[in-house]
Coordinates of C-alpha atoms in Angstrom, one line a residue:
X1 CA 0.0 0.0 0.0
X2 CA 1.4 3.3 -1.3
X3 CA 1.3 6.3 1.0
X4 CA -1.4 7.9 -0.8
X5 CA -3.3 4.7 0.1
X6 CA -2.7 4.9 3.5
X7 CA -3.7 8.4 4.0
X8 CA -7.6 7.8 2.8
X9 CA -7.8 4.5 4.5
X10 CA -6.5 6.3 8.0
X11 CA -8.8 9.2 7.2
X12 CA -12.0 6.9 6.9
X13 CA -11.1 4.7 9.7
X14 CA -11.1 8.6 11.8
X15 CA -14.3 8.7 10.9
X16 CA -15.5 5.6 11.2
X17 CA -13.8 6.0 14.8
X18 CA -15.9 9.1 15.3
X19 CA -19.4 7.9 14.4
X20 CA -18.4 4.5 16.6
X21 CA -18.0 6.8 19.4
X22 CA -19.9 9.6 18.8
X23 CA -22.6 8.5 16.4
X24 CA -22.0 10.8 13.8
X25 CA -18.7 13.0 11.8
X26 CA -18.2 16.0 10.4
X27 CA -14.7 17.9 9.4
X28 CA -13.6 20.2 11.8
X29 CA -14.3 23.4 10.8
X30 CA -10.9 26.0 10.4
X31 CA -9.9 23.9 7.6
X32 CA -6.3 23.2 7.4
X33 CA -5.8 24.3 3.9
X34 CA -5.2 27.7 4.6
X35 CA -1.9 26.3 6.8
X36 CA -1.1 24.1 4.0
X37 CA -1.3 27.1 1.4
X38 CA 0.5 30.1 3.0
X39 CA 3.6 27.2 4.3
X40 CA 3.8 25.9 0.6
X41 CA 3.8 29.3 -0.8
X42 CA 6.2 30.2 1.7
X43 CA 8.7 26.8 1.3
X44 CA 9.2 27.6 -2.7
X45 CA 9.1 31.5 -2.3
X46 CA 12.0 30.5 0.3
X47 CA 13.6 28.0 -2.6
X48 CA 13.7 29.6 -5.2
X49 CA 15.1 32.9 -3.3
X50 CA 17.8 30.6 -1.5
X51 CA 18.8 29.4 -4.4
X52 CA 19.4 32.2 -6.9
X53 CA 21.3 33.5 -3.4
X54 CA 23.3 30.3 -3.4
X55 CA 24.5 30.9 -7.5
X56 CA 25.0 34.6 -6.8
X57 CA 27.5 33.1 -3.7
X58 CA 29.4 30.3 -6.0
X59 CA 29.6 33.2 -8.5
X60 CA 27.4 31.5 -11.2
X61 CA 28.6 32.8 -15.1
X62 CA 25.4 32.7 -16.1
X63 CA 23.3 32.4 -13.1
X64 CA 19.5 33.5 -15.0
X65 CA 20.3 30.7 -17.5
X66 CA 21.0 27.9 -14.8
X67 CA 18.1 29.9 -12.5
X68 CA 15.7 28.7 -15.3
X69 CA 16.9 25.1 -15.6
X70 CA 15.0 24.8 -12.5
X71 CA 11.8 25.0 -15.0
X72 CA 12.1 21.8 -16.5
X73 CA 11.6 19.3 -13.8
X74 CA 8.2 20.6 -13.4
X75 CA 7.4 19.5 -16.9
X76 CA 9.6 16.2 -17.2
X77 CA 8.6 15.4 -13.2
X78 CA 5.2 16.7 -13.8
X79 CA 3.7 12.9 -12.1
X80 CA 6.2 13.2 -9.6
X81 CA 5.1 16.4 -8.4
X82 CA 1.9 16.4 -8.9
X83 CA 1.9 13.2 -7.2
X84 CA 3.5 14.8 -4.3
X85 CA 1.3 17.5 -4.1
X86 CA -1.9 15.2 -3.6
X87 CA 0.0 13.5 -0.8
X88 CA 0.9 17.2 0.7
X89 CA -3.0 18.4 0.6
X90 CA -4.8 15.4 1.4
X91 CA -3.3 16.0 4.8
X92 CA -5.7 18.4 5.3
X93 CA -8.7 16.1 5.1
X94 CA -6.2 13.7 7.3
X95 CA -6.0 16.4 10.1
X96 CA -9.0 17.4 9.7
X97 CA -10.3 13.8 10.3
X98 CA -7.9 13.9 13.2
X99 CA -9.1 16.9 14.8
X100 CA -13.0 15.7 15.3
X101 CA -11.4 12.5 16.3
X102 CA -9.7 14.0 19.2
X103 CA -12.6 15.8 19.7
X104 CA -14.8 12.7 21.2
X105 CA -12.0 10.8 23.1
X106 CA -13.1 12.1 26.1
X107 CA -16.2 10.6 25.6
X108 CA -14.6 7.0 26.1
X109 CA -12.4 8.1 29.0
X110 CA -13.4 11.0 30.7
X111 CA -10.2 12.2 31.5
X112 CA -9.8 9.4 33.7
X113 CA -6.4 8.8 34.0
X114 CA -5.0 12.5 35.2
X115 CA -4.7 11.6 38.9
X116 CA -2.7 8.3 38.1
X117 CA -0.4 10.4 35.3
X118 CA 0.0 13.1 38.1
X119 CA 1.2 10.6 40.5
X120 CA 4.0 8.7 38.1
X121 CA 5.3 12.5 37.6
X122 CA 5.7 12.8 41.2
X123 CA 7.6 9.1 41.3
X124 CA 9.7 10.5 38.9
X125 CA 11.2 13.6 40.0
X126 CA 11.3 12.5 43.8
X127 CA 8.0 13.4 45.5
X128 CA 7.6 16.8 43.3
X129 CA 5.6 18.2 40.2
X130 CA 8.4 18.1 36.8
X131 CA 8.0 21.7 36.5
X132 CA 9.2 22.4 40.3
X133 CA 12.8 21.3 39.0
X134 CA 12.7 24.1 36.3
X135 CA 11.2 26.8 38.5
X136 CA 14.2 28.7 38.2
X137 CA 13.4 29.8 34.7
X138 CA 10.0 31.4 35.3
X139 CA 12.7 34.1 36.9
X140 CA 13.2 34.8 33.3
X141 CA 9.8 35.9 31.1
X142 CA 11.4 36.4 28.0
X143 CA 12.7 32.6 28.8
X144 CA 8.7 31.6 28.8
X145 CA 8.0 33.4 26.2
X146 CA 10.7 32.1 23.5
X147 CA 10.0 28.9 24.8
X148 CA 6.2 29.5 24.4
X149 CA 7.1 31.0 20.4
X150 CA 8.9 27.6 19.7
X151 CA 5.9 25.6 20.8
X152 CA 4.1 27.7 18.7
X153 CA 5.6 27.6 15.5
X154 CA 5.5 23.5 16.2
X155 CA 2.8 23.3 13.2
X156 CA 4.5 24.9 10.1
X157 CA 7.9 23.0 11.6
X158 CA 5.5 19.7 11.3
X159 CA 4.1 20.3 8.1
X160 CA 7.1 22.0 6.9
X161 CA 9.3 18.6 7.2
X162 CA 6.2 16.6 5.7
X163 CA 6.4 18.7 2.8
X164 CA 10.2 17.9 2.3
X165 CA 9.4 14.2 2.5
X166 CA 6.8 14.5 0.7
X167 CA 8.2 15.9 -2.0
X168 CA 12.1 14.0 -2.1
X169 CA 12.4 11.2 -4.4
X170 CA 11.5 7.7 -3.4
X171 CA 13.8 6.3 -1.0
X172 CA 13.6 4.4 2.0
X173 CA 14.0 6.8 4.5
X174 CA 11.0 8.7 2.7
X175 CA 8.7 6.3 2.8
X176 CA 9.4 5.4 6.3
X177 CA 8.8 8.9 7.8
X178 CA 5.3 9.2 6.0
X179 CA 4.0 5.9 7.4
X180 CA 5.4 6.9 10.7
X181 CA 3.8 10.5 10.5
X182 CA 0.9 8.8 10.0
X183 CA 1.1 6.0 12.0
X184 CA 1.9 7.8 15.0
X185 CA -1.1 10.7 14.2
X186 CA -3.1 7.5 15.0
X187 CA -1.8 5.3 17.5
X188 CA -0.4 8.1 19.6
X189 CA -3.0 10.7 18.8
X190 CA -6.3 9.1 18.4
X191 CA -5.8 5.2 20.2
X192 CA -3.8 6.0 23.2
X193 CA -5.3 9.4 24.0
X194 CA -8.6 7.1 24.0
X195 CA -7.0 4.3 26.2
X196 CA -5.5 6.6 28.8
X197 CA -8.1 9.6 28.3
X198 CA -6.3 12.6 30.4
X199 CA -6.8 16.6 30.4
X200 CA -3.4 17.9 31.5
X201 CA -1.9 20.5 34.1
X202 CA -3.9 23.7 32.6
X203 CA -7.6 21.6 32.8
X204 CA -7.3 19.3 35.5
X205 CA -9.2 21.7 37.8
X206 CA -11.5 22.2 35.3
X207 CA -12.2 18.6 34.4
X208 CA -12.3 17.5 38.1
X209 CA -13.8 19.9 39.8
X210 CA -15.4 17.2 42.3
X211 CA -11.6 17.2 43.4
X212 CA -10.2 18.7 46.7
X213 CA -6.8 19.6 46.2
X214 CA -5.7 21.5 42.8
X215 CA -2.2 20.4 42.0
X216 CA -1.5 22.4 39.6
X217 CA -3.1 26.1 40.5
X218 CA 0.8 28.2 41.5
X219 CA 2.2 26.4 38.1
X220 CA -0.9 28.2 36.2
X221 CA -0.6 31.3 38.6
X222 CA 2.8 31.9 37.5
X223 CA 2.0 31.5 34.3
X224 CA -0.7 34.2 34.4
X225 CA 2.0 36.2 36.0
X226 CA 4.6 35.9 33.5
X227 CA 1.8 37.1 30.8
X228 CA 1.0 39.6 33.0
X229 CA 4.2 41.0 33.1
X230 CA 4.8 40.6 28.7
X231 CA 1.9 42.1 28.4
X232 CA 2.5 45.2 30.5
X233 CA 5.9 45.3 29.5
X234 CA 5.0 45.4 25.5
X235 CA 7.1 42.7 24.9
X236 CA 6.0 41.3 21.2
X237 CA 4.0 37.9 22.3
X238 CA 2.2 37.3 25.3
X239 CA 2.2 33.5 26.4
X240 CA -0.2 32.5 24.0
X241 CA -0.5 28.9 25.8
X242 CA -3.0 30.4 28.0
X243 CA -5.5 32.2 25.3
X244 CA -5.2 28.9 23.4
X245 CA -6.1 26.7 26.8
X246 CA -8.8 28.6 27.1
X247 CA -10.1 28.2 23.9
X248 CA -10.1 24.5 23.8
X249 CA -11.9 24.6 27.1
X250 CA -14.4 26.2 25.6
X251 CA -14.9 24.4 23.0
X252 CA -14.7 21.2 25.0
X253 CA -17.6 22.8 26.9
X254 CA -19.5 23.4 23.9
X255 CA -18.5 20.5 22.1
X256 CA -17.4 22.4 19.4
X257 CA -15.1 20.9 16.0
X258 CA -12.6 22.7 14.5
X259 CA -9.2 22.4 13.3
X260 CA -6.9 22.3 16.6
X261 CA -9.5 21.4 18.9
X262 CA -9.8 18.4 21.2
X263 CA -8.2 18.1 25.0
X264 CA -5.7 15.2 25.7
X265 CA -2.4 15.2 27.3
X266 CA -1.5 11.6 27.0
X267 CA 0.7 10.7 25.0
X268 CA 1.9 14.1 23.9
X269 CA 1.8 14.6 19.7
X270 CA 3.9 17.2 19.7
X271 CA 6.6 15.9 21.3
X272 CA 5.8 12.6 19.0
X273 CA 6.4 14.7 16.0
X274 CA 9.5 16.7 17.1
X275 CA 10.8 13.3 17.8
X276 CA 9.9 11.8 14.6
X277 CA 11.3 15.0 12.8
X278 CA 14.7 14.9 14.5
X279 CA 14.9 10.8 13.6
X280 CA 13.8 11.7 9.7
X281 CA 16.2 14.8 9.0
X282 CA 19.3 13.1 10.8
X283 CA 18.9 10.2 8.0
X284 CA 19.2 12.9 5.6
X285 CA 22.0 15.4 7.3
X286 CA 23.7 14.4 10.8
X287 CA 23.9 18.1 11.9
X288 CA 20.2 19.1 10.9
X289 CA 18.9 16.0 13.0
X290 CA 21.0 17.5 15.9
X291 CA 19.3 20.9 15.6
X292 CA 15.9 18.9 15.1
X293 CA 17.0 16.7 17.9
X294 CA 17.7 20.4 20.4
X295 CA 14.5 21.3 19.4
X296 CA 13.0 18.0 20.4
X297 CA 14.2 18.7 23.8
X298 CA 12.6 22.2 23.9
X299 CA 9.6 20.9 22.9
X300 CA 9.2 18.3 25.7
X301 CA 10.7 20.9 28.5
X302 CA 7.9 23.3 27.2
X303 CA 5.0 20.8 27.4
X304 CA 5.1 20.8 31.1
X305 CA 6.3 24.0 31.8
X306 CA 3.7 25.0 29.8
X307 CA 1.2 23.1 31.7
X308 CA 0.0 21.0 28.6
X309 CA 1.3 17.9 30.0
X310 CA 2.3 15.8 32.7
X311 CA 6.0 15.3 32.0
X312 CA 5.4 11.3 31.5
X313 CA 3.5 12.0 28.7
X314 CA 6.6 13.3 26.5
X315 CA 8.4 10.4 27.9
X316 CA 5.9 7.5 26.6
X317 CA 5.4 9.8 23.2
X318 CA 9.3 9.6 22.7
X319 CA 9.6 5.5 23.8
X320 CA 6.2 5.1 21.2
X321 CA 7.7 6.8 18.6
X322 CA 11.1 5.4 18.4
X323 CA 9.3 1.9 18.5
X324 CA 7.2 3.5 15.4
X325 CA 10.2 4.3 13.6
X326 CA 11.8 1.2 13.7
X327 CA 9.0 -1.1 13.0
X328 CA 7.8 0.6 10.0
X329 CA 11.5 0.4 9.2
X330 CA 11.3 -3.1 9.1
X331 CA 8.7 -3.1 7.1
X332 CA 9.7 -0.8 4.6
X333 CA 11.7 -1.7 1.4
X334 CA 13.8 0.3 -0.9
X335 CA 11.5 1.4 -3.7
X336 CA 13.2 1.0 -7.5
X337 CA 14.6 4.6 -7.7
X338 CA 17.1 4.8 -5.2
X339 CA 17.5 8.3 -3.2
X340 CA 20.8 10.2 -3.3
X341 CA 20.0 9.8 0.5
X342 CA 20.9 6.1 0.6

């Protein structure tokens, strides 16, 4: 089965998923395709730019005529590309699909499993909370908010890297990062997050509100401090985690669909796909998986000073998606056309 393939049967088995647990499906509203456009205008504006830089630099003789040459693959590749750009769009059906998914696994779980997650945090760093052993850096707001910008731009760096696979020639390490970006969308993202149904730091007094003792209220009170101060100060971003919190509150309240929306901690998809990103790009250059790798890092230290997740949850994402990687490896065979990157 061809990635294409996969892609439509995933997206039907979402919402099959969804009417199975919710009795009906519908896309999310807040399509994705307005992501997908602006990134892929923005990834060949940023080509073609880079590279006419890049003949300037090596002092090209004729750098307009060699500039053009880049014109005829899209006519002698047309299938290739074309190809390529199905795979790149259907994505946003895929997401989509994933979003109103995510939407209705609390309606198997009911957040059951936040206590238990809590606790195993706790195990781990010696009786305390994860984000007590960082509480140094809330000294430093422009710290938070960098931190909060990198989690931010976690989306376009997703769908950024897709596109580059998406669009490489076939080789194996190609094919194995789009059945593990999809795979893990759906065993991490939609079958786990149902098994072990969990909220989070920033909703668990929310969601329990039958509950005594609120773990987690001086982790979101600094928070609201630290915005606070950015805001007041006129630095350039406020923490953004906490508008967006809210917002997915809200619409777990009204049981609203859209793009984005859905509450669950466990296991934690962003730190599934920085993971996945940092294994993909160090198969193609050693010292862009080490940045990918740094970012990785950042990515699982903000998810729980953040408050999105218990710090276990990054832990099991990056286990999960290692075991991912290297059983769709084993699976995987080198296609006919072998890539420069083997």
């Amino acid at each position: 089965m061809n990635t294409h393939a996969l892609a439509l049967v995933l997206t039907l088995s979402l919402a099959l998923y969804n009417i199975f647990v919710d009795g009906s499906f519908s896309f999310a509203d807040g399509s994705y395709f307005p992501y997908l456009k602006i990134l892929f205008e923005i990834l060949v504006s940023l080509f073609l730019v880079s590279y006419f830089i890049y003949l300037i630099l090596i002092r090209e003789r004729q750098p307009i005529k060699r500039f053009s040459y880049l014109v005829k693959p899209v006519f002698c590749k047309r299938y290739e590309i074309l190809s390529s750009l199905f795979l790149f769009y259907a994505t946003g059906f895929f997401l989509s699909a994933f979003s109103t998914a995510k939407g209705a696994v609390y309606t198997v779980g009911e957040f059951a499993w936040d206590s238990a997650f809590s606790e195993m945090d706790r195990l781990l760093f010696f009786g305390k909370d994860a984000w007590h052993f960082f509480d140094w850096l809330y000294q430093y707001p422009v710290f938070i908010m960098l931190l909060n910008l990198f989690y931010n731009v976690w989306l376009f760096a997703v769908l950024g890297v897709f596109a580059f696979f998406c669009f490489q020639l076939p080789s194996r390490v190609r094919n194995t990062y789009l059945y593990s970006w999809l795979a893990c969308w759906v065993v991490l993202g939609v079958v786990c997050a149902t098994l072990f149904s969990s909220a989070g730091p920033a909703f668990f007094s929310r969601v329990h509100p039958d509950l005594s003792v609120e773990p987690y209220q001086d982790l979101m009170e600094i928070l609201r401090s630290i915005d606070a101060y950015l805001i007041a100060s006129d630095f350039p971003f406020p923490l953004w985690a906490l508008s967006t919190q809210d917002w997915l509150y809200n619409l777990h309240v009204e049981q609203g669909v859209k793009a984005g929306a859905g509450i669950s901690a466990m296991p934690s998809m962003h730190v599934s796909m920085a993971v996945l990103m940092a294994l993909g790009l160090t198969h193609i250059q050693k010292w862009i998986g080490i940045i990918f790798w740094f970012y990785a890092f950042i990515i699982y230290i903000g998810s729980f000073l953040l408050a999105w997740h218990y710090a276990v949850d990054g832990i099991v994402s990056f286990i999960l998606t290692l075991l991912i990687w290297y059983v769709v490896g084993l699976f995987v065979k080198d296609p006919k056309r072998v890539s420069p990157y083997q």
